[in-house]
Structure formats: C-alpha cells, structure tokens
GROMACS .gro file of C-alpha atoms in nm:
model
  503
    1UNK     CA    1   2.387  -2.863  -0.776
    2UNK     CA    2   2.132  -2.616  -0.641
    3UNK     CA    3   2.028  -2.312  -0.842
    4UNK     CA    4   2.175  -1.987  -0.712
    5UNK     CA    5   2.026  -1.644  -0.780
    6UNK     CA    6   2.294  -1.407  -0.900
    7UNK     CA    7   2.161  -1.111  -0.701
    8UNK     CA    8   2.050  -1.087  -0.338
    9UNK     CA    9   1.681  -1.029  -0.269
   10UNK     CA   10   1.578  -0.690  -0.135
   11UNK     CA   11   1.312  -0.545   0.094
   12UNK     CA   12   1.102  -0.235   0.037
   13UNK     CA   13   1.313  -0.048   0.290
   14UNK     CA   14   1.606  -0.063   0.048
   15UNK     CA   15   1.433   0.141  -0.222
   16UNK     CA   16   1.317   0.496  -0.279
   17UNK     CA   17   1.102   0.655  -0.546
   18UNK     CA   18   1.265   0.932  -0.750
   19UNK     CA   19   1.034   1.229  -0.822
   20UNK     CA   20   0.906   1.279  -1.175
   21UNK     CA   21   0.746   1.575  -1.350
   22UNK     CA   22   0.427   1.689  -1.176
   23UNK     CA   23   0.179   1.887  -1.383
   24UNK     CA   24  -0.075   2.128  -1.234
   25UNK     CA   25  -0.326   1.841  -1.240
   26UNK     CA   26  -0.117   1.640  -0.997
   27UNK     CA   27  -0.321   1.709  -0.684
   28UNK     CA   28  -0.419   1.444  -0.435
   29UNK     CA   29  -0.792   1.495  -0.496
   30UNK     CA   30  -0.736   1.398  -0.860
   31UNK     CA   31  -0.564   1.068  -0.782
   32UNK     CA   32  -0.763   0.749  -0.839
   33UNK     CA   33  -0.664   0.441  -0.639
   34UNK     CA   34  -0.912   0.212  -0.813
   35UNK     CA   35  -0.759  -0.126  -0.884
   36UNK     CA   36  -0.872  -0.471  -1.005
   37UNK     CA   37  -0.882  -0.770  -0.772
   38UNK     CA   38  -1.002  -1.034  -1.022
   39UNK     CA   39  -0.852  -1.135  -1.355
   40UNK     CA   40  -0.995  -1.003  -1.680
   41UNK     CA   41  -0.938  -1.026  -2.054
   42UNK     CA   42  -0.783  -0.750  -2.258
   43UNK     CA   43  -1.043  -0.483  -2.337
   44UNK     CA   44  -1.285  -0.606  -2.069
   45UNK     CA   45  -1.357  -0.487  -1.716
   46UNK     CA   46  -1.279  -0.703  -1.410
   47UNK     CA   47  -1.574  -0.860  -1.230
   48UNK     CA   48  -1.460  -0.699  -0.904
   49UNK     CA   49  -1.251  -0.386  -0.854
   50UNK     CA   50  -1.165  -0.200  -0.536
   51UNK     CA   51  -1.162   0.174  -0.481
   52UNK     CA   52  -0.847   0.156  -0.268
   53UNK     CA   53  -0.559  -0.094  -0.300
   54UNK     CA   54  -0.594  -0.245   0.049
   55UNK     CA   55  -0.720  -0.583   0.169
   56UNK     CA   56  -0.693  -0.727   0.518
   57UNK     CA   57  -0.502  -1.041   0.609
   58UNK     CA   58  -0.688  -1.368   0.663
   59UNK     CA   59  -0.616  -1.378   1.035
   60UNK     CA   60  -0.805  -1.432   1.359
   61UNK     CA   61  -0.660  -1.113   1.507
   62UNK     CA   62  -0.746  -0.902   1.203
   63UNK     CA   63  -1.041  -0.986   0.981
   64UNK     CA   64  -1.366  -1.011   1.170
   65UNK     CA   65  -1.704  -0.875   1.063
   66UNK     CA   66  -1.659  -0.526   1.213
   67UNK     CA   67  -1.334  -0.472   1.028
   68UNK     CA   68  -1.490  -0.609   0.708
   69UNK     CA   69  -1.765  -0.347   0.724
   70UNK     CA   70  -1.527  -0.065   0.813
   71UNK     CA   71  -1.284  -0.153   0.532
   72UNK     CA   72  -1.562  -0.184   0.274
   73UNK     CA   73  -1.679   0.161   0.381
   74UNK     CA   74  -1.335   0.291   0.281
   75UNK     CA   75  -1.335   0.106  -0.052
   76UNK     CA   76  -1.129  -0.205   0.028
   77UNK     CA   77  -1.203  -0.570   0.104
   78UNK     CA   78  -1.151  -0.777   0.419
   79UNK     CA   79  -1.106  -1.152   0.399
   80UNK     CA   80  -1.286  -1.313   0.694
   81UNK     CA   81  -1.049  -1.557   0.860
   82UNK     CA   82  -1.097  -1.925   0.778
   83UNK     CA   83  -0.935  -2.076   1.091
   84UNK     CA   84  -1.276  -2.127   1.251
   85UNK     CA   85  -1.566  -2.361   1.192
   86UNK     CA   86  -1.740  -2.344   0.856
   87UNK     CA   87  -2.063  -2.239   1.027
   88UNK     CA   88  -1.898  -1.956   1.221
   89UNK     CA   89  -1.716  -1.819   0.916
   90UNK     CA   90  -2.031  -1.836   0.703
   91UNK     CA   91  -2.227  -1.654   0.974
   92UNK     CA   92  -1.964  -1.378   0.986
   93UNK     CA   93  -1.991  -1.334   0.610
   94UNK     CA   94  -2.370  -1.337   0.633
   95UNK     CA   95  -2.372  -1.064   0.898
   96UNK     CA   96  -2.152  -0.842   0.682
   97UNK     CA   97  -2.380  -0.891   0.381
   98UNK     CA   98  -2.690  -0.827   0.593
   99UNK     CA   99  -2.545  -0.501   0.727
  100UNK     CA  100  -2.711  -0.255   0.495
  101UNK     CA  101  -2.508   0.057   0.425
  102UNK     CA  102  -2.648   0.320   0.661
  103UNK     CA  103  -2.871   0.071   0.844
  104UNK     CA  104  -2.711  -0.002   1.181
  105UNK     CA  105  -2.814  -0.292   1.409
  106UNK     CA  106  -2.878  -0.169   1.762
  107UNK     CA  107  -2.612  -0.271   2.015
  108UNK     CA  108  -2.751  -0.058   2.302
  109UNK     CA  109  -3.076  -0.214   2.418
  110UNK     CA  110  -3.269  -0.226   2.745
  111UNK     CA  111  -3.603  -0.347   2.888
  112UNK     CA  112  -3.873  -0.101   3.004
  113UNK     CA  113  -3.862  -0.244   3.359
  114UNK     CA  114  -3.492  -0.165   3.398
  115UNK     CA  115  -3.375   0.160   3.556
  116UNK     CA  116  -3.194   0.484   3.485
  117UNK     CA  117  -2.890   0.330   3.656
  118UNK     CA  118  -2.896   0.051   3.397
  119UNK     CA  119  -2.916   0.307   3.116
  120UNK     CA  120  -2.614   0.495   3.253
  121UNK     CA  121  -2.418   0.170   3.292
  122UNK     CA  122  -2.502   0.072   2.934
  123UNK     CA  123  -2.396   0.412   2.805
  124UNK     CA  124  -2.066   0.381   2.993
  125UNK     CA  125  -2.013   0.039   2.834
  126UNK     CA  126  -2.102   0.121   2.473
  127UNK     CA  127  -2.050   0.497   2.454
  128UNK     CA  128  -2.385   0.535   2.280
  129UNK     CA  129  -2.640   0.793   2.391
  130UNK     CA  130  -2.934   0.638   2.201
  131UNK     CA  131  -3.078   0.327   2.369
  132UNK     CA  132  -3.354   0.114   2.220
  133UNK     CA  133  -3.618  -0.006   2.463
  134UNK     CA  134  -3.749  -0.347   2.358
  135UNK     CA  135  -3.980  -0.588   2.540
  136UNK     CA  136  -3.702  -0.839   2.602
  137UNK     CA  137  -3.404  -0.604   2.595
  138UNK     CA  138  -3.257  -0.759   2.279
  139UNK     CA  139  -3.155  -0.586   1.957
  140UNK     CA  140  -3.442  -0.746   1.764
  141UNK     CA  141  -3.714  -0.745   2.028
  142UNK     CA  142  -4.047  -0.565   1.991
  143UNK     CA  143  -3.976  -0.192   2.007
  144UNK     CA  144  -4.162  -0.014   2.290
  145UNK     CA  145  -3.962   0.310   2.311
  146UNK     CA  146  -3.632   0.494   2.289
  147UNK     CA  147  -3.413   0.671   2.546
  148UNK     CA  148  -3.176   0.950   2.446
  149UNK     CA  149  -2.955   1.170   2.662
  150UNK     CA  150  -3.223   1.441   2.643
  151UNK     CA  151  -3.479   1.223   2.818
  152UNK     CA  152  -3.327   1.223   3.165
  153UNK     CA  153  -3.132   1.445   3.405
  154UNK     CA  154  -2.899   1.250   3.630
  155UNK     CA  155  -2.882   1.525   3.892
  156UNK     CA  156  -3.260   1.543   3.937
  157UNK     CA  157  -3.372   1.183   3.897
  158UNK     CA  158  -3.359   0.878   4.121
  159UNK     CA  159  -3.124   0.621   3.963
  160UNK     CA  160  -3.389   0.357   4.032
  161UNK     CA  161  -3.649   0.532   3.812
  162UNK     CA  162  -3.791   0.272   3.568
  163UNK     CA  163  -3.705   0.326   3.203
  164UNK     CA  164  -4.078   0.313   3.118
  165UNK     CA  165  -4.132   0.642   3.305
  166UNK     CA  166  -3.891   0.859   3.104
  167UNK     CA  167  -3.850   0.688   2.767
  168UNK     CA  168  -4.013   0.818   2.450
  169UNK     CA  169  -4.297   0.564   2.407
  170UNK     CA  170  -4.350   0.387   2.079
  171UNK     CA  171  -4.672   0.573   2.000
  172UNK     CA  172  -4.475   0.900   2.000
  173UNK     CA  173  -4.195   0.770   1.777
  174UNK     CA  174  -4.139   0.835   1.411
  175UNK     CA  175  -4.015   0.514   1.250
  176UNK     CA  176  -3.958   0.341   0.917
  177UNK     CA  177  -4.031  -0.008   0.789
  178UNK     CA  178  -3.819  -0.268   0.614
  179UNK     CA  179  -3.935  -0.125   0.282
  180UNK     CA  180  -3.790   0.218   0.367
  181UNK     CA  181  -3.485   0.298   0.153
  182UNK     CA  182  -3.182   0.478   0.290
  183UNK     CA  183  -3.271   0.791   0.093
  184UNK     CA  184  -3.626   0.785   0.228
  185UNK     CA  185  -3.497   0.731   0.582
  186UNK     CA  186  -3.263   1.029   0.558
  187UNK     CA  187  -3.545   1.244   0.418
  188UNK     CA  188  -3.766   1.147   0.714
  189UNK     CA  189  -3.487   1.237   0.958
  190UNK     CA  190  -3.429   1.578   0.801
  191UNK     CA  191  -3.798   1.661   0.750
  192UNK     CA  192  -3.883   1.579   1.112
  193UNK     CA  193  -3.567   1.728   1.266
  194UNK     CA  194  -3.481   1.405   1.451
  195UNK     CA  195  -3.142   1.246   1.511
  196UNK     CA  196  -3.234   0.884   1.448
  197UNK     CA  197  -3.496   0.670   1.282
  198UNK     CA  198  -3.575   0.318   1.408
  199UNK     CA  199  -3.660   0.063   1.138
  200UNK     CA  200  -3.909  -0.208   1.238
  201UNK     CA  201  -4.055  -0.515   1.071
  202UNK     CA  202  -4.421  -0.599   1.017
  203UNK     CA  203  -4.452  -0.731   1.374
  204UNK     CA  204  -4.298  -0.425   1.535
  205UNK     CA  205  -3.959  -0.584   1.604
  206UNK     CA  206  -3.657  -0.357   1.584
  207UNK     CA  207  -3.433  -0.420   1.282
  208UNK     CA  208  -3.201  -0.120   1.248
  209UNK     CA  209  -3.140   0.245   1.323
  210UNK     CA  210  -3.059   0.513   1.069
  211UNK     CA  211  -2.868   0.803   1.227
  212UNK     CA  212  -2.846   1.164   1.113
  213UNK     CA  213  -2.469   1.162   1.176
  214UNK     CA  214  -2.427   0.870   0.935
  215UNK     CA  215  -2.565   1.081   0.649
  216UNK     CA  216  -2.257   1.300   0.664
  217UNK     CA  217  -2.037   0.991   0.699
  218UNK     CA  218  -2.171   0.834   0.381
  219UNK     CA  219  -2.152   1.160   0.193
  220UNK     CA  220  -1.789   1.191   0.297
  221UNK     CA  221  -1.714   0.830   0.199
  222UNK     CA  222  -1.794   0.811  -0.172
  223UNK     CA  223  -1.553   0.518  -0.214
  224UNK     CA  224  -1.772   0.267  -0.026
  225UNK     CA  225  -1.744  -0.073  -0.194
  226UNK     CA  226  -2.093  -0.213  -0.253
  227UNK     CA  227  -2.231  -0.498  -0.460
  228UNK     CA  228  -2.521  -0.470  -0.705
  229UNK     CA  229  -2.767  -0.497  -0.414
  230UNK     CA  230  -2.602  -0.210  -0.220
  231UNK     CA  231  -2.447  -0.453   0.028
  232UNK     CA  232  -2.086  -0.434   0.143
  233UNK     CA  233  -1.837  -0.644  -0.052
  234UNK     CA  234  -1.660  -0.905   0.162
  235UNK     CA  235  -1.407  -1.181   0.104
  236UNK     CA  236  -1.347  -1.507   0.291
  237UNK     CA  237  -1.051  -1.736   0.347
  238UNK     CA  238  -1.053  -2.107   0.261
  239UNK     CA  239  -0.800  -2.387   0.302
  240UNK     CA  240  -0.691  -2.685   0.094
  241UNK     CA  241  -0.847  -2.948   0.320
  242UNK     CA  242  -1.221  -2.886   0.368
  243UNK     CA  243  -1.288  -2.670   0.060
  244UNK     CA  244  -1.561  -2.902  -0.070
  245UNK     CA  245  -1.769  -2.821   0.239
  246UNK     CA  246  -1.646  -2.467   0.317
  247UNK     CA  247  -1.676  -2.310  -0.028
  248UNK     CA  248  -2.049  -2.389  -0.080
  249UNK     CA  249  -2.131  -2.255   0.269
  250UNK     CA  250  -1.943  -1.929   0.208
  251UNK     CA  251  -2.099  -1.878  -0.134
  252UNK     CA  252  -2.446  -1.938   0.012
  253UNK     CA  253  -2.367  -1.684   0.285
  254UNK     CA  254  -2.288  -1.425   0.018
  255UNK     CA  255  -1.907  -1.406   0.002
  256UNK     CA  256  -1.806  -1.201  -0.304
  257UNK     CA  257  -1.456  -1.345  -0.338
  258UNK     CA  258  -1.253  -1.623  -0.177
  259UNK     CA  259  -0.882  -1.662  -0.111
  260UNK     CA  260  -0.682  -1.975  -0.032
  261UNK     CA  261  -0.505  -1.908   0.296
  262UNK     CA  262  -0.170  -2.083   0.275
  263UNK     CA  263   0.189  -2.007   0.364
  264UNK     CA  264   0.309  -2.146   0.029
  265UNK     CA  265   0.105  -2.164  -0.289
  266UNK     CA  266   0.328  -2.353  -0.533
  267UNK     CA  267   0.164  -2.686  -0.451
  268UNK     CA  268  -0.067  -2.952  -0.587
  269UNK     CA  269  -0.302  -2.884  -0.296
  270UNK     CA  270  -0.381  -2.537  -0.427
  271UNK     CA  271  -0.433  -2.654  -0.785
  272UNK     CA  272  -0.674  -2.920  -0.658
  273UNK     CA  273  -0.870  -2.657  -0.464
  274UNK     CA  274  -0.897  -2.424  -0.763
  275UNK     CA  275  -0.988  -2.718  -0.989
  276UNK     CA  276  -1.278  -2.808  -0.758
  277UNK     CA  277  -1.409  -2.450  -0.768
  278UNK     CA  278  -1.382  -2.427  -1.147
  279UNK     CA  279  -1.553  -2.764  -1.203
  280UNK     CA  280  -1.831  -2.684  -0.957
  281UNK     CA  281  -1.891  -2.313  -1.025
  282UNK     CA  282  -1.705  -2.228  -1.344
  283UNK     CA  283  -1.581  -1.869  -1.340
  284UNK     CA  284  -1.872  -1.739  -1.131
  285UNK     CA  285  -1.685  -1.791  -0.803
  286UNK     CA  286  -1.374  -1.575  -0.772
  287UNK     CA  287  -1.076  -1.714  -0.583
  288UNK     CA  288  -0.728  -1.585  -0.510
  289UNK     CA  289  -0.432  -1.812  -0.443
  290UNK     CA  290  -0.076  -1.800  -0.310
  291UNK     CA  291   0.166  -1.726  -0.169
  292UNK     CA  292   0.450  -1.734  -0.423
  293UNK     CA  293   0.778  -1.544  -0.458
  294UNK     CA  294   0.894  -1.608  -0.813
  295UNK     CA  295   0.782  -1.631  -1.176
  296UNK     CA  296   0.753  -2.009  -1.171
  297UNK     CA  297   0.512  -2.001  -0.878
  298UNK     CA  298   0.306  -1.728  -1.045
  299UNK     CA  299   0.279  -1.924  -1.370
  300UNK     CA  300   0.170  -2.236  -1.184
  301UNK     CA  301  -0.120  -2.061  -1.011
  302UNK     CA  302  -0.211  -1.862  -1.323
  303UNK     CA  303  -0.242  -2.182  -1.525
  304UNK     CA  304  -0.440  -2.339  -1.239
  305UNK     CA  305  -0.703  -2.065  -1.279
  306UNK     CA  306  -0.646  -1.823  -0.988
  307UNK     CA  307  -0.827  -1.487  -1.008
  308UNK     CA  308  -0.548  -1.308  -0.823
  309UNK     CA  309  -0.214  -1.421  -0.683
  310UNK     CA  310  -0.053  -1.327  -0.353
  311UNK     CA  311   0.320  -1.267  -0.315
  312UNK     CA  312   0.527  -1.312  -0.002
  313UNK     CA  313   0.677  -1.578   0.225
  314UNK     CA  314   0.816  -1.496   0.567
  315UNK     CA  315   0.790  -1.117   0.547
  316UNK     CA  316   0.502  -1.064   0.789
  317UNK     CA  317   0.570  -0.893   1.121
  318UNK     CA  318   0.458  -1.198   1.322
  319UNK     CA  319   0.588  -1.460   1.076
  320UNK     CA  320   0.894  -1.670   1.168
  321UNK     CA  321   0.885  -1.903   0.868
  322UNK     CA  322   1.227  -1.786   0.752
  323UNK     CA  323   1.375  -1.848   1.096
  324UNK     CA  324   1.210  -2.185   1.136
  325UNK     CA  325   1.245  -2.325   0.784
  326UNK     CA  326   1.492  -2.104   0.600
  327UNK     CA  327   1.261  -2.035   0.305
  328UNK     CA  328   1.134  -1.707   0.163
  329UNK     CA  329   1.255  -1.410  -0.034
  330UNK     CA  330   1.292  -1.036   0.013
  331UNK     CA  331   0.948  -0.893  -0.061
  332UNK     CA  332   1.055  -0.616  -0.299
  333UNK     CA  333   1.248  -0.857  -0.521
  334UNK     CA  334   0.960  -1.107  -0.513
  335UNK     CA  335   0.708  -0.842  -0.622
  336UNK     CA  336   0.934  -0.724  -0.905
  337UNK     CA  337   0.983  -1.074  -1.047
  338UNK     CA  338   0.618  -1.176  -1.017
  339UNK     CA  339   0.503  -0.845  -1.170
  340UNK     CA  340   0.729  -0.909  -1.469
  341UNK     CA  341   0.585  -1.261  -1.504
  342UNK     CA  342   0.230  -1.119  -1.478
  343UNK     CA  343   0.299  -0.873  -1.761
  344UNK     CA  344   0.453  -1.146  -1.978
  345UNK     CA  345   0.150  -1.368  -1.913
  346UNK     CA  346  -0.079  -1.082  -2.015
  347UNK     CA  347   0.109  -1.027  -2.341
  348UNK     CA  348   0.100  -1.398  -2.415
  349UNK     CA  349  -0.263  -1.476  -2.324
  350UNK     CA  350  -0.447  -1.143  -2.313
  351UNK     CA  351  -0.550  -1.222  -1.953
  352UNK     CA  352  -0.446  -0.983  -1.676
  353UNK     CA  353  -0.412  -1.145  -1.334
  354UNK     CA  354  -0.386  -0.895  -1.045
  355UNK     CA  355  -0.109  -0.956  -0.792
  356UNK     CA  356  -0.112  -0.876  -0.420
  357UNK     CA  357   0.192  -0.790  -0.208
  358UNK     CA  358   0.130  -0.975   0.119
  359UNK     CA  359   0.379  -0.889   0.393
  360UNK     CA  360   0.687  -0.672   0.420
  361UNK     CA  361   0.489  -0.347   0.447
  362UNK     CA  362   0.645  -0.163   0.742
  363UNK     CA  363   0.595   0.205   0.655
  364UNK     CA  364   0.314   0.375   0.465
  365UNK     CA  365   0.545   0.457   0.175
  366UNK     CA  366   0.609   0.084   0.128
  367UNK     CA  367   0.252   0.062  -0.002
  368UNK     CA  368   0.338   0.309  -0.276
  369UNK     CA  369   0.661   0.125  -0.354
  370UNK     CA  370   0.478  -0.207  -0.381
  371UNK     CA  371   0.228  -0.053  -0.624
  372UNK     CA  372   0.503   0.111  -0.827
  373UNK     CA  373   0.687  -0.221  -0.852
  374UNK     CA  374   0.378  -0.381  -1.005
  375UNK     CA  375   0.146  -0.493  -0.726
  376UNK     CA  376  -0.220  -0.414  -0.787
  377UNK     CA  377  -0.297  -0.409  -0.415
  378UNK     CA  378  -0.145  -0.501  -0.079
  379UNK     CA  379  -0.259  -0.727   0.204
  380UNK     CA  380  -0.199  -0.595   0.556
  381UNK     CA  381  -0.216  -0.771   0.892
  382UNK     CA  382  -0.039  -0.575   1.165
  383UNK     CA  383  -0.161  -0.248   1.016
  384UNK     CA  384  -0.529  -0.341   1.064
  385UNK     CA  385  -0.479  -0.532   1.391
  386UNK     CA  386  -0.412  -0.197   1.565
  387UNK     CA  387  -0.760  -0.057   1.507
  388UNK     CA  388  -1.082  -0.049   1.708
  389UNK     CA  389  -1.253  -0.270   1.452
  390UNK     CA  390  -1.014  -0.567   1.471
  391UNK     CA  391  -1.143  -0.867   1.673
  392UNK     CA  392  -0.859  -0.873   1.928
  393UNK     CA  393  -0.865  -0.734   2.282
  394UNK     CA  394  -0.737  -0.389   2.377
  395UNK     CA  395  -0.510  -0.415   2.680
  396UNK     CA  396  -0.277  -0.192   2.882
  397UNK     CA  397   0.091  -0.290   2.871
  398UNK     CA  398   0.338  -0.077   3.068
  399UNK     CA  399   0.086   0.207   3.079
  400UNK     CA  400   0.019   0.203   2.703
  401UNK     CA  401  -0.287   0.082   2.517
  402UNK     CA  402  -0.207  -0.217   2.295
  403UNK     CA  403  -0.400  -0.465   2.084
  404UNK     CA  404  -0.331  -0.838   2.091
  405UNK     CA  405  -0.191  -0.973   1.764
  406UNK     CA  406  -0.098  -1.330   1.686
  407UNK     CA  407   0.002  -1.522   1.375
  408UNK     CA  408  -0.199  -1.800   1.219
  409UNK     CA  409   0.104  -2.024   1.266
  410UNK     CA  410   0.126  -1.950   1.639
  411UNK     CA  411   0.029  -2.194   1.912
  412UNK     CA  412  -0.265  -1.964   1.991
  413UNK     CA  413  -0.421  -1.986   1.645
  414UNK     CA  414  -0.302  -2.338   1.562
  415UNK     CA  415  -0.414  -2.292   1.202
  416UNK     CA  416  -0.244  -2.609   1.081
  417UNK     CA  417  -0.441  -2.605   0.755
  418UNK     CA  418  -0.251  -2.295   0.646
  419UNK     CA  419   0.077  -2.490   0.661
  420UNK     CA  420  -0.067  -2.820   0.541
  421UNK     CA  421   0.165  -3.040   0.339
  422UNK     CA  422  -0.064  -3.340   0.337
  423UNK     CA  423   0.052  -3.490   0.668
  424UNK     CA  424  -0.110  -3.521   1.006
  425UNK     CA  425  -0.385  -3.276   1.103
  426UNK     CA  426  -0.174  -3.075   1.344
  427UNK     CA  427   0.072  -2.788   1.370
  428UNK     CA  428   0.411  -2.959   1.401
  429UNK     CA  429   0.597  -2.642   1.497
  430UNK     CA  430   0.522  -2.272   1.518
  431UNK     CA  431   0.563  -2.039   1.222
  432UNK     CA  432   0.410  -1.734   1.392
  433UNK     CA  433   0.429  -1.553   1.725
  434UNK     CA  434   0.179  -1.421   1.983
  435UNK     CA  435   0.236  -1.050   2.044
  436UNK     CA  436   0.099  -0.698   2.097
  437UNK     CA  437   0.083  -0.397   1.865
  438UNK     CA  438   0.027  -0.031   1.959
  439UNK     CA  439  -0.341   0.064   1.964
  440UNK     CA  440  -0.407   0.325   1.693
  441UNK     CA  441  -0.778   0.418   1.709
  442UNK     CA  442  -1.029   0.393   1.427
  443UNK     CA  443  -0.970   0.236   1.086
  444UNK     CA  444  -1.131   0.533   0.911
  445UNK     CA  445  -0.886   0.790   1.046
  446UNK     CA  446  -0.575   0.579   0.990
  447UNK     CA  447  -0.657   0.452   0.642
  448UNK     CA  448  -0.738   0.806   0.533
  449UNK     CA  449  -0.398   0.927   0.655
  450UNK     CA  450  -0.207   0.640   0.496
  451UNK     CA  451  -0.376   0.679   0.159
  452UNK     CA  452  -0.322   1.054   0.160
  453UNK     CA  453   0.048   0.976   0.182
  454UNK     CA  454   0.016   0.733  -0.110
  455UNK     CA  455  -0.170   0.989  -0.321
  456UNK     CA  456   0.080   1.261  -0.237
  457UNK     CA  457   0.374   1.042  -0.336
  458UNK     CA  458   0.202   0.946  -0.660
  459UNK     CA  459   0.165   1.315  -0.740
  460UNK     CA  460   0.539   1.358  -0.677
  461UNK     CA  461   0.593   1.086  -0.936
  462UNK     CA  462   0.356   1.252  -1.185
  463UNK     CA  463   0.096   0.973  -1.162
  464UNK     CA  464  -0.279   1.008  -1.115
  465UNK     CA  465  -0.359   0.635  -1.118
  466UNK     CA  466  -0.193   0.309  -1.021
  467UNK     CA  467  -0.130   0.203  -1.386
  468UNK     CA  468   0.033   0.543  -1.446
  469UNK     CA  469   0.251   0.494  -1.139
  470UNK     CA  470   0.361   0.152  -1.258
  471UNK     CA  471   0.443   0.292  -1.602
  472UNK     CA  472   0.619   0.614  -1.499
  473UNK     CA  473   0.777   0.542  -1.162
  474UNK     CA  474   1.154   0.573  -1.121
  475UNK     CA  475   1.292   0.359  -0.841
  476UNK     CA  476   1.641   0.356  -0.692
  477UNK     CA  477   1.818   0.107  -0.469
  478UNK     CA  478   1.973   0.286  -0.171
  479UNK     CA  479   2.269   0.218   0.053
  480UNK     CA  480   2.254   0.155   0.427
  481UNK     CA  481   2.389   0.505   0.483
  482UNK     CA  482   2.112   0.652   0.266
  483UNK     CA  483   1.852   0.477   0.479
  484UNK     CA  484   1.993   0.643   0.791
  485UNK     CA  485   2.006   0.979   0.611
  486UNK     CA  486   1.636   0.948   0.525
  487UNK     CA  487   1.524   0.969   0.886
  488UNK     CA  488   1.563   1.234   1.152
  489UNK     CA  489   1.928   1.244   1.259
  490UNK     CA  490   2.183   1.464   1.434
  491UNK     CA  491   1.908   1.643   1.626
  492UNK     CA  492   1.747   1.608   1.967
  493UNK     CA  493   1.380   1.530   1.909
  494UNK     CA  494   1.123   1.715   2.120
  495UNK     CA  495   0.845   1.465   2.056
  496UNK     CA  496   0.887   1.118   1.911
  497UNK     CA  497   0.516   1.070   1.841
  498UNK     CA  498   0.554   1.171   1.475
  499UNK     CA  499   0.860   0.953   1.428
  500UNK     CA  500   0.741   0.603   1.498
  501UNK     CA  501   0.703   0.293   1.291
  502UNK     CA  502   0.341   0.266   1.178
  503UNK     CA  503   0.312  -0.103   1.159
   0.00000   0.00000   0.00000
C-alpha cells in the first residue's frame, strides 16, 4: 500500500517565532544577512555567497536584465529566465555583465537636428533630464553634445528650435574615456562641479554616463554583489532538454551560476543535466537543481552534484500544480525535512549544500521563518514581479496600477521544458495562471523595507546572523484562532494601506 506521512504538512502561515534573549548588541545595523549559494567543504569558503538571502524566480514576468542589475545592487542574485531562445538569454546575461557598476548606458538620446519639442517628449517618456546628443540619435553614436534641463527655457523658446542651437557642444564638455575608473570619474565630477560625466571610446562614440547622484547611491549600497572584475553577479536558468547547447552559451556570456528550472527535481533528467556539466566543466560551473520536498529528493540531487537545492512544489502564488496534479507539500514542512537532511549530509560528508525555499512566501516574516527553519535563502516570484524593474507591463485595472504576472506553466509562457517528463515537446495542460499583481514601485525601496523587518525579527530572536538564527530560533505551531488574533481585529480601520498582503 502507499506510504502515509503520520503528520499533516504545514505552511509558513501556521508558525510563529518565539522571542529569545536580545543583548545590547542586537541592533539591526549589526545583523549580517550574508549567506552561501554554492556548496563548500567544512572549513572552506563557498565559491559564491550573497549579501542578502534573496534570489529572483526564473520567470518571464520576473527576471529580466533590469531586475538582475537592481537585485545585484542590493546584494542578491537574479536568475535570467530560460524560457526564451539561447541567443536571447545569453544576450541578457551579457548585458548584465557589461553593465559596469556606476557606469550607466544612455537611454535618453537625440540627434542634433531634432527640436526642443522632441527633447521635451523624450523627457516625458523617460523621466530623465540629461539627454545625450549623438550624430545618429542612438545610445552608442558619436557624441556631439549634451542637453540638460538648464540649457533651455520652455516659456521663452520656440518648440521647433533645433537641438544644435542650445545643447552644450562636445568641445565644451568634460568627459572620460574607457580607461577611466569609477573612482576617477567621481573625482572628475566633484572637482569640476558637474552632475554627469560622459564616457566615450577612442572614436568618440558614447559608451556610458557616470552621474553625481549615483555616487551617493553606491555609497549607501555597500552590499552590492560584484565579481572579481567589479561586474554584477547574475544567474541564469537552464532546462533538461537543450542544456548541451544552452550551458556553453550562458557560460561564454558570463553567467556566474546556473539553475535547472523544473517543477520537480527528483528525476533522471536532472541528474543527466548535472552529469553533463560536471563532465564538461568539472566544478568550475556552479549549478542549482530542484525542486524537491523531502529528504529523499534532497539526497538524490546532492549525490548528483548540485551546488544548491531548491525546495517547493505547488506553493507559488500563480502555481496550480497541486490543483491540476494533486502533488506537492506544505512549504514549511518541506523546508524543515530538507534542512534536516542537509545537516545530516554535512555531518556525513563534510560538504554543506545550501538550500533555497522556493514558493510559499506570502508575508515578509515568512522569509525569516524560512531562514530559521534551515533555508539559506529564498526564491521569490510575485514579490519581484511588482516592481519597476520587472519585465512585465504596468497597467491600470479598476483605477489601480498593476503589473502583469504569469506562471511559466501558463498558456502565455508555454514553458513546456519546465514540466518535461520526456514526452512530446508541448505543454499538455496548464500548471500556472496569467494574472496581475499590485504595482509596488522600485525594488530598492521595497527590498530595504522587507529586509529591515527580517533583521528586526532576528534581533528579537537574539541572532545577528542567519546561522545564529537557525541555531537559536524557537518556533511554535499556532492554531487557526491564533492566526486571526495576530492581525488587526475588533476595530474599525481608518486606512487599510498598512494592512495588506505584500505578495
């Protein structure tokens, strides 16, 4: 007969953390959220660590190049979605790696023969007050001048005035070259009391801008995740079908870490994919695998050679796998069992394999619970889909700004490779939905708020690091009545804006 678990599986919403002793050192500014993302041997350091325990889901509506840059600036890693052509995914990775920290490609460009009206229309479109004037109006054309908001007065100028008549001409510009370092560029900006510095190549073509305002941004973001060449760290998704072609292209493009994007990881297809990577690249290419929900699945992928292992089936906000197929497990229970298996594997082999809670994160405090239960980091989809930097469109629904959000198993994405069981090359039925999520603004502001909550809760538990939290946390299962008690109740709320579900 079938095997029956003696206890029901639970979600994060059914647990609370119990406060522990907090010393005078337990202040949020003293909390470190650094965490490993690749396996390592006892006494050694992991090849890749993150400064915050957040990675973005491998989804079309989530992980594009803009979000990858923004998340790396905060200290996390985005995994560029793999449900696109190999060439397109490699180019996305390449653009992230070519985006030097502090060096910004120009996305407001105009020709000298265009007019003030064109400048105003461009400013309305992009929101940027600095416009590069290039010969052909492209971001990498030959630089002939710059227009800032101080170079024209709308009330006193004819809208048809050519840009060439009021721009700052090239001969009057202060600029840097491709050899100029970020420190040198910032020194030039400060010494010359200018707000921006164009960077050009040997032929005078525009490459980047360095902005005065970005100096403060980088100073206030010490957790930026950079590789040894000061480039942003970025991940990329792969599948179990075309890995022999996709993996080499992504590695050539500069991907720092890969992850097999699959709804279920306890399969021969994943072991074959990892085996190919190990035979071709040894341990130099880092690859995560999953998803699993129990100790047996973890052990399978650990023995196969995965660098990290993802946990979770059916718990995502747009996932309907449990409804369609009746498989999965409550995410909290899955994390607890896999974390125990990870620790046993570490004691047995001396190799620590980080685990990732993927799905089931509804509230910010669920991140802290997942970490306390043993996860080294969490993967978020809906959370990141709400931000300016996600690839999806911002639309107005019933008078409210929303962002489009769809699952990889939806008819829109048709990512059949993610659900591949070796059959026909098609999506037989949907395992995800097409939906909207409330627009939430910039990634920077929201991630900062969420992680402040995590740090504050860790202080309540007397922990200044994730390993300390996992060692010292006290966790209690709560009743349905306790869950109701935990929210606002028996009062008439004046403003519901502070009492909404984040995800």
